[in-house]
Amino acid sequence: MSEQDLEDFRKEVQNWLAENCPEEMRQPMDSQDICWGGRHWKFSSDAQKIWLERMVEKGWTVPEWPKAYGGAGLSKAQAKILRKEMKRIKARPPLLSFGIWMLGPALLKYGSDAQRQEHLPKIARGEIRWAQGYSEPDAGSDLASLKTRCEDRGDHYAITGQKVWTSYADQADWIFVLVRTDFSAKKHEGISFILVDMDQPGVTTRPIKLISGNSPFCETFFDEARAEKHNLIGEINKGWTIAKYLLTHEREMIGGMGGDVMRPIGDIAVQQIGKGEDGRLQDPILRADIARMEIDGLAFMATMDRITQQAKAGGGVGANASMLKYYGTELNKRRLELMMDSAGSPGLVWGGEGDVASQWLRTKANSIEGGTSEVQLNIIAKRILDLPSQ
Amino acid sequence: MSEQDLEDFRKEVQNWLAENCPEEMRQPMDSQDICWGGRHWKFSSDAQKIWLERMVEKGWTVPEWPKAYGGAGLSKAQAKILRKEMKRIKARPPLLSFGIWMLGPALLKYGSDAQRQEHLPKIARGEIRWAQGYSEPDAGSDLASLKTRCEDRGDHYAITGQKVWTSYADQADWIFVLVRTDFSAKKHEGISFILVDMDQPGVTTRPIKLISGNSPFCETFFDEARAEKHNLIGEINKGWTIAKYLLTHEREMIGGMGGDVMRPIGDIAVQQIGKGEDGRLQDPILRADIARMEIDGLAFMATMDRITQQAKAGGGVGANASMLKYYGTELNKRRLELMMDSAGSPGLVWGGEGDVASQWLRTKANSIEGGTSEVQLNIIAKRILDLPSQ
Amino acid sequence: MTSKEEMEMLRASASGFLGEKAPISQLRRLRDDKIAEGFDRETWTEMGAMGWAGVLVEEAHGGVAMGHGAAGILMEEMGRTLTASPFLSSAIMGAVALSKYGNASQQEGWLPAIARAQKIIALAVDEQRHHNPAHVKLQAVRAGNGFKLSGEKCFVADCAAADGFIVSARTRGEEQDPDGITLFLVSRDTQGISVENQNMIDSRNAGKVVFDDVALEGDAVLGAVDKGLAPLNIILDAGRAGLAAEMSGAAQECLDRTLSYLKERKQFGQTIGSFQALQHRAAHLYSEIEIGKSIVARALQMMDSAPEMAALMVSAAKAKLGQVALLAAQESIQMHGGIGMTDEFDIGFFIKRVRVADALYGSQQFHTNRYAELRGF
Amino acid sequence: MTSKEEMEMLRASASGFLGEKAPISQLRRLRDDKIAEGFDRETWTEMGAMGWAGVLVEEAHGGVAMGHGAAGILMEEMGRTLTASPFLSSAIMGAVALSKYGNASQQEGWLPAIARAQKIIALAVDEQRHHNPAHVKLQAVRAGNGFKLSGEKCFVADCAAADGFIVSARTRGEEQDPDGITLFLVSRDTQGISVENQNMIDSRNAGKVVFDDVALEGDAVLGAVDKGLAPLNIILDAGRAGLAAEMSGAAQECLDRTLSYLKERKQFGQTIGSFQALQHRAAHLYSEIEIGKSIVARALQMMDSAPEMAALMVSAAKAKLGQVALLAAQESIQMHGGIGMTDEFDIGFFIKRVRVADALYGSQQFHTNRYAELRGF
């Protein structure tokens, strides 16, 4: 596509957004303003509903997906323009979901055309909300030791077992699950990837209350839950390949949250603590800690850019996703520790000052979810540094 | 011994020192003023010679050793008084040596009376200078894998192999060596502890130049070196017990060097860098680092005292020697890094300002010699925290 | 002073009592039941009966006068069980304030009741988001024989249950002037005092106290008029040393619980405690905690032997233990993995308490800076 | 600006040349032979022939004008081999100073010779133990048409071989006054200049330069009278970004050598690189180095695109790389064990160079503080 074509596209996007993005959807949002979609979704406003419908119609909830599956078939360059233009007018995302982030990419890569046809458009339109069923109580870092059993019952599969850390499973419609289909094979070789409708008696969920007081995750129990045979993705017993793909994908996303690390906390500290006559933050020790943290934050952001660009040039991010995930999440933890240090006593009150305490506690999970920091360090040591196993 | 007896002893010591410690021996010393003794020792002054002779006569070079072996048979309380009184008048130690620190304690614990009789008085009198032969090129952290061969030749043993990190071996007269006497046994069970006269053609030494430019260590080569049979200490093949005892002993000594950690570096920095109008060190970032380092130094010193007192109350220091060694040496490295930071460019010149650069480089060995930090952490994990092996 | 043996007996009895009567499940219940006072009255009464509340009160006033070393042992054990009580506010800081600076009628009126856990004192000192005892705006204006107090204090621990407040007020000078600060002992029921509880992350009680034209007699002054900052710092140092002791107990408990988990949890076919990287981190944490305990012991000794000279050691201890306890809490969550993030599991209570304990009466940054200032650099 | 492909070609050719002609053994020989200049003339001449010395000089003056990104690649590769040369002093800082602030006769007189490695410029800026460019006592007093310079500079890198010095002098105001600093370009052979080499731990040349009533013409001024501090900081920022690049190369080399050793050394019957604790430390170090490289690249980009606005990024890079390279050097000695402490083994050369590179033109503490000041806190 020529520069001119892209410029035309930009104009078209600008015009369309100007006309179609409701004013209310251009306001700053917090977590309860997110539109997750799903069978039981209650729109928080007419504007939210209209905005989703209009974007769905354009295929812009999933702009790079093929038109056949509810997308707009945009090129990377076009999609970037769309993102930029939306950001320029501060348009809220019309729809967020694990379907868009996780299952969609997996189906596009490993699904059959029929499977894509069945599931992708519903994701694009926000009709079905998805959860992820990976970890189990005894399969955390060692995910491949999972035991959820999936048995062939002729015309369908029956699933029995327990998953944990299933995000918002209590509000989800369907779940993509890693299951064991062969108990006699080596642990990585008996795993399959399957889609399960949660609207059945065999599936129950229970929210997990976290130390932050919130419950974004659930335990999900399968008791002879039914899955249709055509909903097994890829080959049977080859689900680990898909799992690994999605883990790397997830890692990049979580590492990407490191974007937060550069929200300038020096400025926040100046507001909260004030400066002395010498123009320096009045807490000299905290000042040193914040300066070091900000420098690492700058360096990390520059690394995200550099590695993303290298990836675009070919070869992908590879095992460096582990490095980004490790460093970004540890940095974010440091950042929130310093936010707490800066906030002082108002930060120790639940719900006080941007709820910094909840944010702080939430970050402690960053270095656990999507593979712990220790797992990432193992991966770096083995795959990048080529150090031997014991 | 009653309080009154101790008071009388203190008076006696005071009087004796006042009369007998030469004025020159009460001046601050640096490393070239140390008296190491030995066959080829050249006294740096008459005063050094007289001071040694007088102290030897009193048995006060090794005050707690029995009189029969050249000591004074003092109780712990008396020895403490002697140390205190010497410190009060700033008396230099009359004699330092690996014989006093290392071999002496080993012989007192594991030697026969004849062996003690032969070697201890010469150590006490500074007549024989000892070196330690432990590490080998392929047996560092894994000391027990040592390969220096010791063969029975009927009336004597013949030793062949190579030792490294033998302190000042080029100036030593005798060496205590860990050798393998049984190559078929398990690695800890074929090791013996033996004393070797270095004044023979079968023993040669070569100084190792260090990154600091100094050469306190040597390589020592044994080529059919002769050792008398009566100079094997303890039982044959049971030398590992003695080695372990001395390693713990050495660890405590090196950890004890942590005493350095509290030489107040904040004051040095103030001298070197100056204070601003706010009364604070002019480098605000370094100030934060130094304050944290000093606090850890205070805490570490308090820990040395606490654990030494616990040890006196019975039970010994035990595996906590590893904790002290680990923490003390890492702290000392941090301390010298900050000394370099504070010194600025004059610290980057060889021999500049108290030769801080050499000291700084020297500290890098602290966490390697006497068992690396990694080995100490392994010991803490296994012996104190009771964590399982793989 | 108390003998080594008595100390060890005290520790054993405290550990037994707290483990049985006031374990973490008690704190969880206090939280879930939204008990405004933030502690269990019955447990506190029992602590009083055992003499704990009088640990720093002279025998003449009904205490047991065992000293700061003993108080530190109790704090350390309470740190292990995260037992909530007004011990720090009342039995440490309240007792020190009244014993050292109270007049005869203040002492008689309060000390015996403090020692028996019948009355509770809370310290109202902070006015800004960060601790800074020299920053006092709350005004005390002379009125007749006495004073009128107007202003606000925040982050007042145990304000909900307090029967009396020790308040720092400005009787002269500007906001940051070290001179011109006066301490007052004020009964809770005095006209014009209102208390606003806050929902703290450690589930204990703290909040704001507003003084609206509170009229006091002249004998409400604690110590000397205008000269309150030095006494206040000694009162605070007693509390800071106590908090350091509490954090050392909390850190040790985090380590112990983590070690148990490491020995039990299996991944990749192995006990995770056999992984060397985790072993080294646990061994490092062990070392830090040991180092921390020693400096706490020193600070407590100094509070017993020469409290006027204890500031350096107390700040070192408070700064070090803030750092160590946060490290311990963070490492314990990380090594527990996902389960450590769940509210159902007790480990998360530690990080929340440690954060509050670190901030209370000066964060690690505050005390690192104070240490450097006291050292003259 | 130089294309990606040209950059990669430059890196490959630099790596090849340095590995063959100027490996660490060259530095060892320079040290052992006590070569006062601290670098190898022949190698430097070859660098000139390859165009390296003119990397920042315009083509009109005989350079190749490839920019700071290219200069950074050369510094990074020289950091890997610890190649000593006056590249930083002359080809980076000297070239920037003259290109940006030199008058026509200064440019014509020096730039072509700099670009061909025929003349060497050194920067004489520090007067105290710590870098502080605003602190200038060295006096430049007006005398006739020109100036007389009196005073001393220390830690002047490459002073032994310098043909000319860029000197910061005070033409007005007090010691710390940012205003009143003037830069001069002074030929080495001017009457009154004496140089005293010091025996530096990195085996390169640096020393003191004394100016004793040095008489200069008015056209020896570089840039504007009294307004030298801002230009000086841009010249310094070029050097600082270069040093950060050098330290990133040194850090990477330390890691690479350590990884090789970890894969080869056996203890306890295992390759020590299989121990998880060492793996995690190596992986952490790898991450830090990657992070460090990115900020160096940013700083170099800024020097190319908007040098007046590069200060923040340059200080971030210099501070970060000082920290990362010292970590890398320390970890590599520790992981090599005893052998890492011996002079015979090359790894010890890195820690000594990194220490000097960290201190030169501002330590990590200096730049962390400068970063915070530029950020306004």
CSV table of N, CA, C and O in Angstrom, one decimal, chain B residues 25 52-53 105 110 131 142 144 155 180 189 200 241 255 260-261 277 281 304 316 333 336 361-362 378:
chain,number,residue,atom,x,y,z
B,25,MET,N,57.3,-0.1,69.2
B,25,MET,CA,56.3,-1.2,68.9
B,25,MET,C,54.9,-0.7,69.4
B,25,MET,O,54.0,-1.5,69.4
B,52,LEU,N,59.6,-9.4,70.2
B,52,LEU,CA,59.2,-10.8,70.0
B,52,LEU,C,59.9,-11.6,71.1
B,52,LEU,O,59.2,-12.5,71.7
B,53,GLU,N,61.2,-11.4,71.3
B,53,GLU,CA,61.9,-12.3,72.3
B,53,GLU,C,61.2,-12.2,73.7
B,53,GLU,O,61.0,-13.2,74.4
B,105,PRO,N,45.7,-24.5,66.3
B,105,PRO,CA,44.4,-25.1,66.7
B,105,PRO,C,44.2,-26.5,66.2
B,105,PRO,O,43.7,-27.3,66.9
B,110,TYR,N,43.8,-32.2,67.1
B,110,TYR,CA,43.9,-33.5,66.4
B,110,TYR,C,45.3,-34.2,66.5
B,110,TYR,O,45.5,-35.3,66.2
B,131,ALA,N,52.8,-22.5,55.8
B,131,ALA,CA,51.9,-22.2,54.7
B,131,ALA,C,50.8,-23.2,54.7
B,131,ALA,O,50.9,-24.3,55.3
B,142,ASP,N,34.9,-27.2,45.2
B,142,ASP,CA,34.8,-28.7,45.5
B,142,ASP,C,36.2,-29.2,45.9
B,142,ASP,O,36.8,-30.0,45.3
B,144,ALA,N,37.1,-31.3,48.1
B,144,ALA,CA,37.3,-32.7,48.4
B,144,ALA,C,37.7,-33.5,47.2
B,144,ALA,O,38.0,-34.7,47.2
B,155,ASP,N,59.4,-46.1,54.8
B,155,ASP,CA,59.8,-45.3,55.9
B,155,ASP,C,59.3,-43.9,55.8
B,155,ASP,O,59.5,-43.1,56.7
B,180,ARG,N,45.7,-36.9,48.9
B,180,ARG,CA,44.9,-38.1,48.7
B,180,ARG,C,45.8,-39.3,49.0
B,180,ARG,O,46.8,-39.5,48.4
B,189,GLU,N,36.8,-39.7,51.7
B,189,GLU,CA,37.3,-40.7,52.6
B,189,GLU,C,38.8,-41.1,52.3
B,189,GLU,O,39.3,-42.0,53.0
B,200,GLN,N,63.4,-28.6,50.5
B,200,GLN,CA,63.8,-29.8,49.9
B,200,GLN,C,63.6,-29.6,48.4
B,200,GLN,O,62.7,-28.8,48.0
B,241,THR,N,38.1,-34.5,58.2
B,241,THR,CA,37.6,-34.0,59.4
B,241,THR,C,38.4,-32.8,59.9
B,241,THR,O,37.9,-31.8,60.3
B,255,GLY,N,35.2,-13.9,58.1
B,255,GLY,CA,34.0,-13.2,58.4
B,255,GLY,C,34.3,-12.1,59.4
B,255,GLY,O,33.8,-11.0,59.3
B,260,ASP,N,36.2,-4.5,59.7
B,260,ASP,CA,36.4,-3.4,58.9
B,260,ASP,C,35.2,-2.6,58.4
B,260,ASP,O,35.2,-1.4,58.2
B,261,VAL,N,34.1,-3.4,58.3
B,261,VAL,CA,32.9,-2.8,57.7
B,261,VAL,C,32.4,-1.6,58.5
B,261,VAL,O,31.7,-0.7,57.9
B,277,GLU,N,25.2,23.3,52.0
B,277,GLU,CA,24.7,24.3,53.0
B,277,GLU,C,23.7,23.6,53.9
B,277,GLU,O,23.5,24.0,55.0
B,281,LEU,N,26.1,15.6,52.9
B,281,LEU,CA,27.1,15.2,51.9
B,281,LEU,C,26.7,15.8,50.6
B,281,LEU,O,25.5,15.6,50.1
B,304,MET,N,27.9,-10.2,64.8
B,304,MET,CA,29.2,-10.9,65.2
B,304,MET,C,29.2,-11.0,66.7
B,304,MET,O,29.5,-12.1,67.2
B,316,GLY,N,29.0,-23.4,70.2
B,316,GLY,CA,29.8,-22.9,69.1
B,316,GLY,C,29.0,-22.2,68.1
B,316,GLY,O,27.8,-22.0,68.2
B,333,LYS,N,32.9,-6.0,50.4
B,333,LYS,CA,33.0,-5.6,48.9
B,333,LYS,C,32.2,-4.4,48.7
B,333,LYS,O,32.6,-3.5,48.0
B,336,LEU,N,34.0,-1.3,50.0
B,336,LEU,CA,35.1,-0.8,49.2
B,336,LEU,C,34.6,-0.2,47.9
B,336,LEU,O,35.3,0.7,47.3
B,361,LEU,N,40.3,-4.0,45.1
B,361,LEU,CA,40.5,-5.2,44.3
B,361,LEU,C,40.7,-6.4,45.2
B,361,LEU,O,40.2,-7.5,44.9
B,362,ARG,N,41.4,-6.2,46.3
B,362,ARG,CA,41.7,-7.3,47.2
B,362,ARG,C,40.4,-7.9,47.8
B,362,ARG,O,40.3,-9.1,48.0
B,378,ASN,N,25.0,-22.4,50.1
B,378,ASN,CA,24.6,-23.8,50.0
B,378,ASN,C,24.6,-24.4,51.5
B,378,ASN,O,23.6,-25.1,51.8
